[in-house]
Short mmCIF file of C-alpha atoms and ligand atoms in Angstrom, two decimals:
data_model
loop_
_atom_site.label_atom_id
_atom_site.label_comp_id
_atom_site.label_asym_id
_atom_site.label_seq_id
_atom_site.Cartn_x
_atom_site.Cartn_y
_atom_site.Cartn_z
CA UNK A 1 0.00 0.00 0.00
CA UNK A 2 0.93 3.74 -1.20
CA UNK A 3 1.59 5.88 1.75
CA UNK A 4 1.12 9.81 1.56
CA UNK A 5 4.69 10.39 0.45
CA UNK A 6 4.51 7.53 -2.41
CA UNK A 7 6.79 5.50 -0.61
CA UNK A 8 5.53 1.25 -0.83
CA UNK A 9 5.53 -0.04 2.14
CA UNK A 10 8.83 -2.93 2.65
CA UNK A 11 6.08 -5.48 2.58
CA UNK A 12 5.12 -4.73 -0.89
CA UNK A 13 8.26 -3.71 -1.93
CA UNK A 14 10.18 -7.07 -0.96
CA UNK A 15 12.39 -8.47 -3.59
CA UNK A 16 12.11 -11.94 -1.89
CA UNK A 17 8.70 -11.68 -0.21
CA UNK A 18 8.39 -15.85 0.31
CA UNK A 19 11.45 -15.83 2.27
CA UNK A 20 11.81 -15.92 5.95
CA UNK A 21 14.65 -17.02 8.37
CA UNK A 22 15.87 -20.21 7.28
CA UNK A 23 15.14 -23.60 9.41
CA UNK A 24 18.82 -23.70 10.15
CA UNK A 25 18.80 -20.81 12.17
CA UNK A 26 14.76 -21.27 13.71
CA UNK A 27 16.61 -24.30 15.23
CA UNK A 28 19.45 -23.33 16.25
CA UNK A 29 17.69 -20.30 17.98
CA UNK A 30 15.08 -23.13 19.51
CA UNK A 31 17.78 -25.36 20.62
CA UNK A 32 19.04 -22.86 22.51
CA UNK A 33 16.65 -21.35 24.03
CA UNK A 34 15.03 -25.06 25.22
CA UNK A 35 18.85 -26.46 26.09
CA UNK A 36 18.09 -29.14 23.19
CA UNK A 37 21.18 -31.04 21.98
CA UNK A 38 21.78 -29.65 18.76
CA UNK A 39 22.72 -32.08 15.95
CA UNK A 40 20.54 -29.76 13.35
CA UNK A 41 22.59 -27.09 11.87
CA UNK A 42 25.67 -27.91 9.97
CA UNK A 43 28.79 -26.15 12.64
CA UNK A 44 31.39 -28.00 14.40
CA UNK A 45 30.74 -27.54 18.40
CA UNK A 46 34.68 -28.93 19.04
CA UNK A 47 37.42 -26.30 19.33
CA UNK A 48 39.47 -25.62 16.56
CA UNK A 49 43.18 -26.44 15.93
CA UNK A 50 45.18 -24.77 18.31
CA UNK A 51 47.97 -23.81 15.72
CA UNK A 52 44.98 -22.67 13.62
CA UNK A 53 44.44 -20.04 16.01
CA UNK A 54 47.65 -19.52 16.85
CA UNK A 55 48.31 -18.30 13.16
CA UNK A 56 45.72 -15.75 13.40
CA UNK A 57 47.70 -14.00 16.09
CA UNK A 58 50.71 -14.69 14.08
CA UNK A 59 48.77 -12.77 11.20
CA UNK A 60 47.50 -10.00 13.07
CA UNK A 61 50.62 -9.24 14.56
CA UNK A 62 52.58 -9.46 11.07
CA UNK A 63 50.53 -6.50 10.03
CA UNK A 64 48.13 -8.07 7.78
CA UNK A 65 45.23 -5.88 8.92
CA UNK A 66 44.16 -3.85 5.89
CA UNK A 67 42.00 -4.54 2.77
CA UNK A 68 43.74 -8.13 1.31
CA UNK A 69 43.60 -7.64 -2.88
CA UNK A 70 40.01 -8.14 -4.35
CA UNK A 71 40.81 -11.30 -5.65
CA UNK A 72 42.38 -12.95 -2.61
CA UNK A 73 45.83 -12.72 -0.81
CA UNK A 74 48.83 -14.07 -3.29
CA UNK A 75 49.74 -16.11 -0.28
CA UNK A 76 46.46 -17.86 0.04
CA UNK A 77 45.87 -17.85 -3.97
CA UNK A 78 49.23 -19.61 -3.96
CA UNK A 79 48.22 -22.14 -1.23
CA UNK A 80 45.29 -23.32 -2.61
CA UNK A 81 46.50 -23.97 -5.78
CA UNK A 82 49.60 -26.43 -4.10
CA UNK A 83 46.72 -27.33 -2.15
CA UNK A 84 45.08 -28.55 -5.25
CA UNK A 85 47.44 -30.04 -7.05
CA UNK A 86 48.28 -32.07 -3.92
CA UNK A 87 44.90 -33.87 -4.34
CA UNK A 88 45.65 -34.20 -7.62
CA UNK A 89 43.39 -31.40 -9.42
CA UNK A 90 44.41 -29.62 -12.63
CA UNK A 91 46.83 -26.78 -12.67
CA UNK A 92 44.78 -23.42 -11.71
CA UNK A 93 46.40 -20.38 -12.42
CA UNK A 94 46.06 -17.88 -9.27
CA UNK A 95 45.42 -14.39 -11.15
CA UNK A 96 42.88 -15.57 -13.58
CA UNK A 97 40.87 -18.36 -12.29
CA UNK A 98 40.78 -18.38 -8.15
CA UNK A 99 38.69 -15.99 -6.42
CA UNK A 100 38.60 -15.85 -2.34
CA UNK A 101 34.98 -15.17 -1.35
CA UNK A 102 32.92 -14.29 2.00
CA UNK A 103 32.55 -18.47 2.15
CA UNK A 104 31.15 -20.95 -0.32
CA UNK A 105 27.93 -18.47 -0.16
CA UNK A 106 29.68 -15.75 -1.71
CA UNK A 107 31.02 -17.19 -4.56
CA UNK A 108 27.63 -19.18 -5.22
CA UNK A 109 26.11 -15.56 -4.92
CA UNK A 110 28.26 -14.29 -7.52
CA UNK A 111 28.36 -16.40 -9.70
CA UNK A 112 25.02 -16.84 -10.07
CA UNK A 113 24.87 -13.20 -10.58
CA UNK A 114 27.69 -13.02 -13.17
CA UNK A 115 25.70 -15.25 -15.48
CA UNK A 116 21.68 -15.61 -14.83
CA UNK A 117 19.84 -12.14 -16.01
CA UNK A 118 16.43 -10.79 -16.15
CA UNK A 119 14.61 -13.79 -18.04
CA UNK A 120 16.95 -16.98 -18.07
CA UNK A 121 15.99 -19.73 -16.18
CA UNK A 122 18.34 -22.03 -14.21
CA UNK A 123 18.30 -25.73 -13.09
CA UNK A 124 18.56 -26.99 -9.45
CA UNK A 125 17.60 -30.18 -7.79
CA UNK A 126 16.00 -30.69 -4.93
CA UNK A 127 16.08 -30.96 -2.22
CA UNK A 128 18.59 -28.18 -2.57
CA UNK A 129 20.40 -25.89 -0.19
CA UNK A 130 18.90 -22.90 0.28
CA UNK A 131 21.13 -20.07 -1.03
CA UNK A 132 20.63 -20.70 -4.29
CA UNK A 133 17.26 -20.36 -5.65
CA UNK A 134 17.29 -16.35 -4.16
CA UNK A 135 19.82 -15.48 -5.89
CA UNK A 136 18.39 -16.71 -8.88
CA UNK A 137 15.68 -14.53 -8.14
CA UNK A 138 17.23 -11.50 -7.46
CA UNK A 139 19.08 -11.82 -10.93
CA UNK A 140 15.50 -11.43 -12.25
CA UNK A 141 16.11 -15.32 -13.68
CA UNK A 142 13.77 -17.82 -13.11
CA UNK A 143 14.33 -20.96 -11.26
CA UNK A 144 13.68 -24.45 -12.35
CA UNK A 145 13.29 -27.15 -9.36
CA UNK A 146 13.80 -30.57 -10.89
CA UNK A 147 13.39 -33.63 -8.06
CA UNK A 148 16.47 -36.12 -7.12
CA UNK A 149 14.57 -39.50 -7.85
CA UNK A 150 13.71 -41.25 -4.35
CA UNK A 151 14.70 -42.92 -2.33
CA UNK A 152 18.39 -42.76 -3.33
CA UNK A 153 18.40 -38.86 -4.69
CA UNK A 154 19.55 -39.57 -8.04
CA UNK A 155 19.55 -37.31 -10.58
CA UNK A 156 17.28 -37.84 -13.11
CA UNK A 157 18.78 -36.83 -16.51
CA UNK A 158 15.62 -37.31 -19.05
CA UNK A 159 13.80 -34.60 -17.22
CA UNK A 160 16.62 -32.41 -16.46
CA UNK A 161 17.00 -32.53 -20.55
CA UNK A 162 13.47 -31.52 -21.03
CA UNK A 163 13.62 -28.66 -19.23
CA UNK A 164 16.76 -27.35 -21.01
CA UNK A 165 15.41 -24.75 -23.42
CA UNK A 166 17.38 -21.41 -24.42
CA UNK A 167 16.87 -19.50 -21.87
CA UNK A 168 18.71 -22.12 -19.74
CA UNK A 169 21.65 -20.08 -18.58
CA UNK A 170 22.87 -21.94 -15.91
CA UNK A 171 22.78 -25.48 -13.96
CA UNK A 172 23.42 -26.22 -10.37
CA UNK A 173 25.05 -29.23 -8.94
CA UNK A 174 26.01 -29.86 -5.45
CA UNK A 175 28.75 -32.56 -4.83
CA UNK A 176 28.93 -34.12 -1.98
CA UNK A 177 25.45 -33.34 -1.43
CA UNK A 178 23.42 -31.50 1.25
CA UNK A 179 21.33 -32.54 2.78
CA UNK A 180 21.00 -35.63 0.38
CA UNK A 181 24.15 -37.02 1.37
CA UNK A 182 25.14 -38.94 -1.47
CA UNK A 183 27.57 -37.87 -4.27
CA UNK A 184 27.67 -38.02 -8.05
CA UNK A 185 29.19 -40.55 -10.20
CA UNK A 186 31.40 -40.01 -13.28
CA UNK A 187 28.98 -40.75 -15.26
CA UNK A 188 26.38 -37.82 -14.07
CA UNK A 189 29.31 -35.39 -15.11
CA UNK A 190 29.44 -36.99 -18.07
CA UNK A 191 25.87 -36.54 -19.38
CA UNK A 192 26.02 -33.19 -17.40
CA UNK A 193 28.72 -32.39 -19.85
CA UNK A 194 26.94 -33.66 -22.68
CA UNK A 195 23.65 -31.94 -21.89
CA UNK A 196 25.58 -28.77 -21.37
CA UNK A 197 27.61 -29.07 -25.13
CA UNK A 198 27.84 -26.04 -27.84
CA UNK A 199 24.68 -24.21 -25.28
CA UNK A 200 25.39 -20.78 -23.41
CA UNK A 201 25.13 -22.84 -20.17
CA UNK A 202 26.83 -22.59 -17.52
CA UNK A 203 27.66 -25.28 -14.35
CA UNK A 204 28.11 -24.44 -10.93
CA UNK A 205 29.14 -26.93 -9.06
CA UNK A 206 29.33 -26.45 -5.26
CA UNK A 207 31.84 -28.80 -3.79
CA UNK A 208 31.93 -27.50 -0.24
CA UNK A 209 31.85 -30.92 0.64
CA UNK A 210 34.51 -32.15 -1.51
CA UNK A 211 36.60 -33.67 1.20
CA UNK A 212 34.16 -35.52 3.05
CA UNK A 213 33.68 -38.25 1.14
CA UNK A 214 33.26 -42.49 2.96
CA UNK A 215 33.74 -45.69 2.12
CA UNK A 216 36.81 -45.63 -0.60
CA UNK A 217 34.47 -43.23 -2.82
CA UNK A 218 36.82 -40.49 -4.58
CA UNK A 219 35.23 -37.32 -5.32
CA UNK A 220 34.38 -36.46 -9.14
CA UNK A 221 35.04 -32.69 -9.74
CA UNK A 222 33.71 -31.00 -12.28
CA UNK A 223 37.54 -29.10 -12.01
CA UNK A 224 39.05 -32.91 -13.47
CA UNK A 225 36.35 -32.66 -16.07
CA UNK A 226 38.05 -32.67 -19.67
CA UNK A 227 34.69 -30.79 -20.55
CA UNK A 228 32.92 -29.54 -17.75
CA UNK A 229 35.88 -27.35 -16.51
CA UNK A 230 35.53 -25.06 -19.37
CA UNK A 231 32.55 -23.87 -18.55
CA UNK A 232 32.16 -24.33 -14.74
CA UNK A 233 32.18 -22.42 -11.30
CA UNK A 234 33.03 -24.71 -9.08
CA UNK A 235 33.08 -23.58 -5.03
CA UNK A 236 34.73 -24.71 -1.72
CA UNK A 237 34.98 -23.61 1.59
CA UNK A 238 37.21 -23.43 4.11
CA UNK A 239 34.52 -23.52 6.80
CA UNK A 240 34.08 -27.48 6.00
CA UNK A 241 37.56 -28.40 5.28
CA UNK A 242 39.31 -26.06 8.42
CA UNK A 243 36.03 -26.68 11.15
CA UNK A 244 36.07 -23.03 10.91
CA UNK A 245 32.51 -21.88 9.31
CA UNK A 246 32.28 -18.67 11.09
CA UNK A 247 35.39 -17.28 9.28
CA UNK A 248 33.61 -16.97 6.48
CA UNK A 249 36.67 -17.74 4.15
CA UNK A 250 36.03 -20.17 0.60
CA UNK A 251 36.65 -19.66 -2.89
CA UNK A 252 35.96 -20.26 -6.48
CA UNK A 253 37.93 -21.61 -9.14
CA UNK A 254 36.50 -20.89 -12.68
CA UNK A 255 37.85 -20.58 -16.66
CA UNK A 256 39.38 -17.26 -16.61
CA UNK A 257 36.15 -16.00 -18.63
CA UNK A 258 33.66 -16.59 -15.88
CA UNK A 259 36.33 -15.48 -13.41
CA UNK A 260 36.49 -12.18 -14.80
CA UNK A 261 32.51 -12.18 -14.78
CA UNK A 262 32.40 -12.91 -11.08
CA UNK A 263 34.86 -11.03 -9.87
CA UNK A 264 33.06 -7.94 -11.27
CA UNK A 265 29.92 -9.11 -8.88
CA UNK A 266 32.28 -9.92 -6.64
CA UNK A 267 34.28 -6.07 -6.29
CA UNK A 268 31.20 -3.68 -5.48
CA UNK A 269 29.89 -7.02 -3.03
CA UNK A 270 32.25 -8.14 -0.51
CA UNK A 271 35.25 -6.43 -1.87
CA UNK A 272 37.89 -8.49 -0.51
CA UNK A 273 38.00 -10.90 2.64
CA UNK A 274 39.18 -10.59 5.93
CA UNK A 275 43.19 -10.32 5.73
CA UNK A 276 44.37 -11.72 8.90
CA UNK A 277 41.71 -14.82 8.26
CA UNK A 278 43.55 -15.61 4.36
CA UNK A 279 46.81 -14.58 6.00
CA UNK A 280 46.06 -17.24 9.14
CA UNK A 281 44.90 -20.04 6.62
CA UNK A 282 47.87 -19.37 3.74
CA UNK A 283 50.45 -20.16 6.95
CA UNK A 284 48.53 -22.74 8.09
CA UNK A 285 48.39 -24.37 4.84
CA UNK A 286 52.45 -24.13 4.23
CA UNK A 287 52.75 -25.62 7.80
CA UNK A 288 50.05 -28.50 7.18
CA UNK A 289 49.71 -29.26 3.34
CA UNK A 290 47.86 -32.41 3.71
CA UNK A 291 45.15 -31.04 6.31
CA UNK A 292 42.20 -31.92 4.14
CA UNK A 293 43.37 -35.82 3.74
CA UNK A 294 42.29 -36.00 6.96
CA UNK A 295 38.81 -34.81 6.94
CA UNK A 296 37.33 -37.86 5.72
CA UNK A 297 38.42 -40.10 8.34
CA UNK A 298 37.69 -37.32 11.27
CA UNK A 299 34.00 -36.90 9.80
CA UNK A 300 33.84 -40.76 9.02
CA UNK A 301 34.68 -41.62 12.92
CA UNK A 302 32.00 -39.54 13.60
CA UNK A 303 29.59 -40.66 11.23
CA UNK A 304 30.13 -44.11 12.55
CA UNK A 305 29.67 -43.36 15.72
CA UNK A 306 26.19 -41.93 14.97
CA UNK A 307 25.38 -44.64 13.21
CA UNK A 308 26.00 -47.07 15.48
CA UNK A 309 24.62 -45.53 18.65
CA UNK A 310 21.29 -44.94 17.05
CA UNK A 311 21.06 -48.41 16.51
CA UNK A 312 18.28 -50.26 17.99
CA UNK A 313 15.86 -47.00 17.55
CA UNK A 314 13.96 -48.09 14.64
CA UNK A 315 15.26 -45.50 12.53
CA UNK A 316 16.19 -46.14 9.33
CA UNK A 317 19.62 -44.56 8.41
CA UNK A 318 21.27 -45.20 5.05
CA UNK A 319 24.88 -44.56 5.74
CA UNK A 320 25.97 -40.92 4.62
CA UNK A 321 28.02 -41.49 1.13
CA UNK A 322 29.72 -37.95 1.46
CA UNK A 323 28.69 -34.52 3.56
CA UNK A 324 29.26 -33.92 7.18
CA UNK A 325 25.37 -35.32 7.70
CA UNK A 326 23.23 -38.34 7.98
CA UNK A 327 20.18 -38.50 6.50
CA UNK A 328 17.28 -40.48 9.33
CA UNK A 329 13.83 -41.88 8.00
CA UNK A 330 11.32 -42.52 10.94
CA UNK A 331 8.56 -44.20 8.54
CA UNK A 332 8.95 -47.58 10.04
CA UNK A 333 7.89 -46.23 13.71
CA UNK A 334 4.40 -46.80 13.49
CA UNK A 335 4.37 -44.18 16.63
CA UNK A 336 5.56 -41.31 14.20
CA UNK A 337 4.45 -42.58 10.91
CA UNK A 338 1.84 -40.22 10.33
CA UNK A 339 3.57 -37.18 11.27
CA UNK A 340 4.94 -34.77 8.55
CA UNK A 341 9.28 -34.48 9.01
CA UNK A 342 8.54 -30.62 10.35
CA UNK A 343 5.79 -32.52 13.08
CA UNK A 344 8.78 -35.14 13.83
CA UNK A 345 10.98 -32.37 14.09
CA UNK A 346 9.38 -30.28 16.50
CA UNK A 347 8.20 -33.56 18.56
CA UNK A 348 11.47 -34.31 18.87
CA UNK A 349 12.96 -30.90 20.22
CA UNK A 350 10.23 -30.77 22.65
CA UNK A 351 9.63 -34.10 23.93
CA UNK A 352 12.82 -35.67 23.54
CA UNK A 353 15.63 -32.85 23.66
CA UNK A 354 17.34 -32.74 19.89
CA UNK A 355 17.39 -30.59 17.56
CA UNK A 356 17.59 -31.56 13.72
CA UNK A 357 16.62 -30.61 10.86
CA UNK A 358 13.74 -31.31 8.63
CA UNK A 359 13.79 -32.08 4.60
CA UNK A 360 11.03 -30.56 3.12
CA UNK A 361 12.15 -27.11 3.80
CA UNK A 362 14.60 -27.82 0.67
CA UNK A 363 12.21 -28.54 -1.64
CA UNK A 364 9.52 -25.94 -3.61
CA UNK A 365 7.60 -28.61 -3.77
CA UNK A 366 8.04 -31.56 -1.30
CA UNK A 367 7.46 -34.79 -1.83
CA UNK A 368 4.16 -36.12 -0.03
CA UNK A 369 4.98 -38.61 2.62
CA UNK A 370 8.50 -37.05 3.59
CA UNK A 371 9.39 -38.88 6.71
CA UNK A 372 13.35 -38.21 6.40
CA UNK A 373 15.43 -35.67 9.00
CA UNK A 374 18.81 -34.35 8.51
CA UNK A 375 21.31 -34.89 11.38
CA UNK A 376 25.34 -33.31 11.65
CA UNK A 377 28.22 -35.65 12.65
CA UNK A 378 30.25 -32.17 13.13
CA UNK A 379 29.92 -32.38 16.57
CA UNK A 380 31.78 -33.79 19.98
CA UNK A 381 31.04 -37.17 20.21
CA UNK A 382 29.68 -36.67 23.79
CA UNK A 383 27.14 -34.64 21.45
CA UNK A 384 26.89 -37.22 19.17
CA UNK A 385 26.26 -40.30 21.77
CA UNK A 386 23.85 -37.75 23.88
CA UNK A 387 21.60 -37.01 20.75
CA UNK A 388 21.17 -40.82 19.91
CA UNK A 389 21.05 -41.70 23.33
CA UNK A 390 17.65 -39.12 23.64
CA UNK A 391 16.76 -39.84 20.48
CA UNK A 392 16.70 -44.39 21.18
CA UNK A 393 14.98 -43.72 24.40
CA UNK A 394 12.15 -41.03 22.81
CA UNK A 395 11.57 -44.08 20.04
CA UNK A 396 11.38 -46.84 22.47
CA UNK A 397 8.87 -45.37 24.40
CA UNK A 398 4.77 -47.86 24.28
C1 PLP B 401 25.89 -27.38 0.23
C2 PLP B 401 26.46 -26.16 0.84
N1 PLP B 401 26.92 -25.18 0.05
C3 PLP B 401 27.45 -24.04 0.55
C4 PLP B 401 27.54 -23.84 1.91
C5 PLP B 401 28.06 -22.54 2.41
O1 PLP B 401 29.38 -22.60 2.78
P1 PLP B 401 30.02 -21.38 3.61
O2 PLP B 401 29.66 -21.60 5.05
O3 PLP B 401 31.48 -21.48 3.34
O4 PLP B 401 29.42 -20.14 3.07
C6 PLP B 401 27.06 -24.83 2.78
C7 PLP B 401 27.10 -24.61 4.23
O5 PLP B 401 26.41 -25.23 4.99
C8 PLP B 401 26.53 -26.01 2.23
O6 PLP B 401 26.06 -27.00 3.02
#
């Protein structure tokens, strides 16, 4: 509504009207403020590295307290790139195709912006995290929600080619996945690549998870495509791979082309990232240049744990295949059957004392008959046992 001066009222002026605080945070808040163990939102609770933090102060007091270059620090541009040909990734070159961003979010944010405009249309799948379909919107692009098949989230190709028309500017993978868990085969980024052949579309990948793979599974990066790369965004964090989220600290590596592109979104956004925080993490990475080898095992020990003390409470729990979560399906507890996952959720924070996270909220459109929750293994395993231990004796219950 018009009020005398012409303003619109925010309501009516809202670029985003449909969107609200996410579930990550309404449950962190309501673990919080009910002292509910919280095994919902996706932050380590442990401490971090000691010599992590003691590089910080190192940083600080080396005088690397001013704006850091727009595009990153050379020092951290030049550790991520031995970082990842370590792992054995193709050779990036630091000045035109590595970009440090406010976190994964950041460079998911620009991108997006560098490439969707008023009128294209780009592709995610859901259930799909939640930054990504806003900023879609604010481009003025329109976004396309195509299903993972159930129940093992698979992409399904045939439809994703159907909806490919040519105002497809841009398609959205995220590998390991959140909060499906699972990860994608060579063969998706193969007919990725081949759906994606001689059209203006682009690929973001977000591999924020890239490290946290289980079982022997190596992760397929659309970086190590002989296809894909050309015409991909792909995006990592330090906040997974360092147990550091609230630095805010990732990156994006990209054909110097798209680079360009989001670096321009990037400039007049953010600007550049905290310098002590690149400073702290370039040391950290000369020091330790096989950290991330041993995120795996760290989040697997933990993953096993979970799974094994929430055995015996009727829950169904396909073991994680990659991502620091595990995905829980209640449907055989004839107790909770007939509850939506958001009604399971919120019995469980108030009746039993855990907090986690439901999976409809990542969908447009979610599936009827959703009976899956999302828990984190980033936490203590004292947090870990006491959630399953709450959790076996809420399910046992006549
Ligand atoms: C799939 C996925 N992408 C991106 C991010 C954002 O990463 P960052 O915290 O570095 O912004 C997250 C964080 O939870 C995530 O789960």
């Amino acid at each position: 509504m018009n009020d005398p001066q012409g303003f619109r009222s925010p309501e009516t002026t809202s670029k985003l009207p449909d969107v609200g605080t996410t579930i990550f945070t309404v449950m962190s808040r309501r673990a919080s403020e009910t002292g509910a163990v919280n095994v919902g939102q996706g932050f380590p609770d442990y401490p971090i590295e000691p010599s992590l933090a003691e590089c910080v102060t190192e940083a600080v007091a080396a005088g690397f307290n001013q704006y850091a270059p727009m595009e990153g620090s050379l020092a951290l541009r030049a550790a991520i790139v031995a970082k990842i040909a370590v792992s054995g990734g193709r050779a990036v070159d630091p000045d035109t195709e590595l970009t440090v961003t406010c976190g994964g979010t950041e460079s998911i944010y620009s991108a997006i912006q560098a490439v969707v405009g008023p009128g294209d249309e780009a592709i995610v799948f859901d259930p799909a995290y939640d930054a990504y379909d806003p900023a879609i919107r604010l481009a003025g692009g329109r976004c396309l929600h195509i299903p993972l098949a159930a129940p093992a989230f698979r992409y399904d190709w045939d439809r994703v080619r159907a909806a490919i028309s040519d105002r497809t500017r841009l398609i959205i993978i995220n590998n390991p996945h959140n909060p499906a868990c699972t990860v994608a085969t060579a063969a998706d980024l193969d007919t990725l690549a081949e759906l994606t052949r001689d059209r203006r579309i682009a690929v973001l990948a977000d591999e924020v998870y890239e490290h946290v793979l289980y079982d022997g599974r190596r992760h397929q990066s659309v970086m190590n495509h002989a296809e894909l790369r050309d015409r991909s965004f792909a995006v990592y964090s330090f906040g997974k791979t360092l147990h550091i989220t609230g630095w805010r600290v990732g990156y994006c590596v990209a054909p110097a082309a798209l680079t360009r592109e989001l670096r321009k979104v990037h400039q007049f956004n953010t600007f550049s990232i905290a310098a002590p925080l690149q400073a702290a993490i370039a040391l950290y990475l000369q020091r330790h240049p096989l950290a991330f080898r041993e995120v795996a095992t760290f989040f697997g020990a933990k993953r096993e744990l979970l799974l094994r003390e929430l055995a015996g409470s009727g829950l169904e729990l396909p073991p994680a295949q990659g991502s620091y979560f595990q995905l829980a399906d209640y449907s055989a507890l004839p107790r909770f059957a007939g509850l939506s996952d958001v009604e399971f959720t919120e019995k469980l924070i108030n009746e039993a004392g855990v907090a986690v996270i439901p999976l409809s909220p990542f969908y447009r459109e979610p599936p009827p008959g959703m009976r899956i929750v999302r828990l984190c293994v980033a936490k203590r395993d004292e947090t870990l046992a006491e959630a399953a231990r709450r959790i076996r004796a809420y399910t046992s219950q006549p």
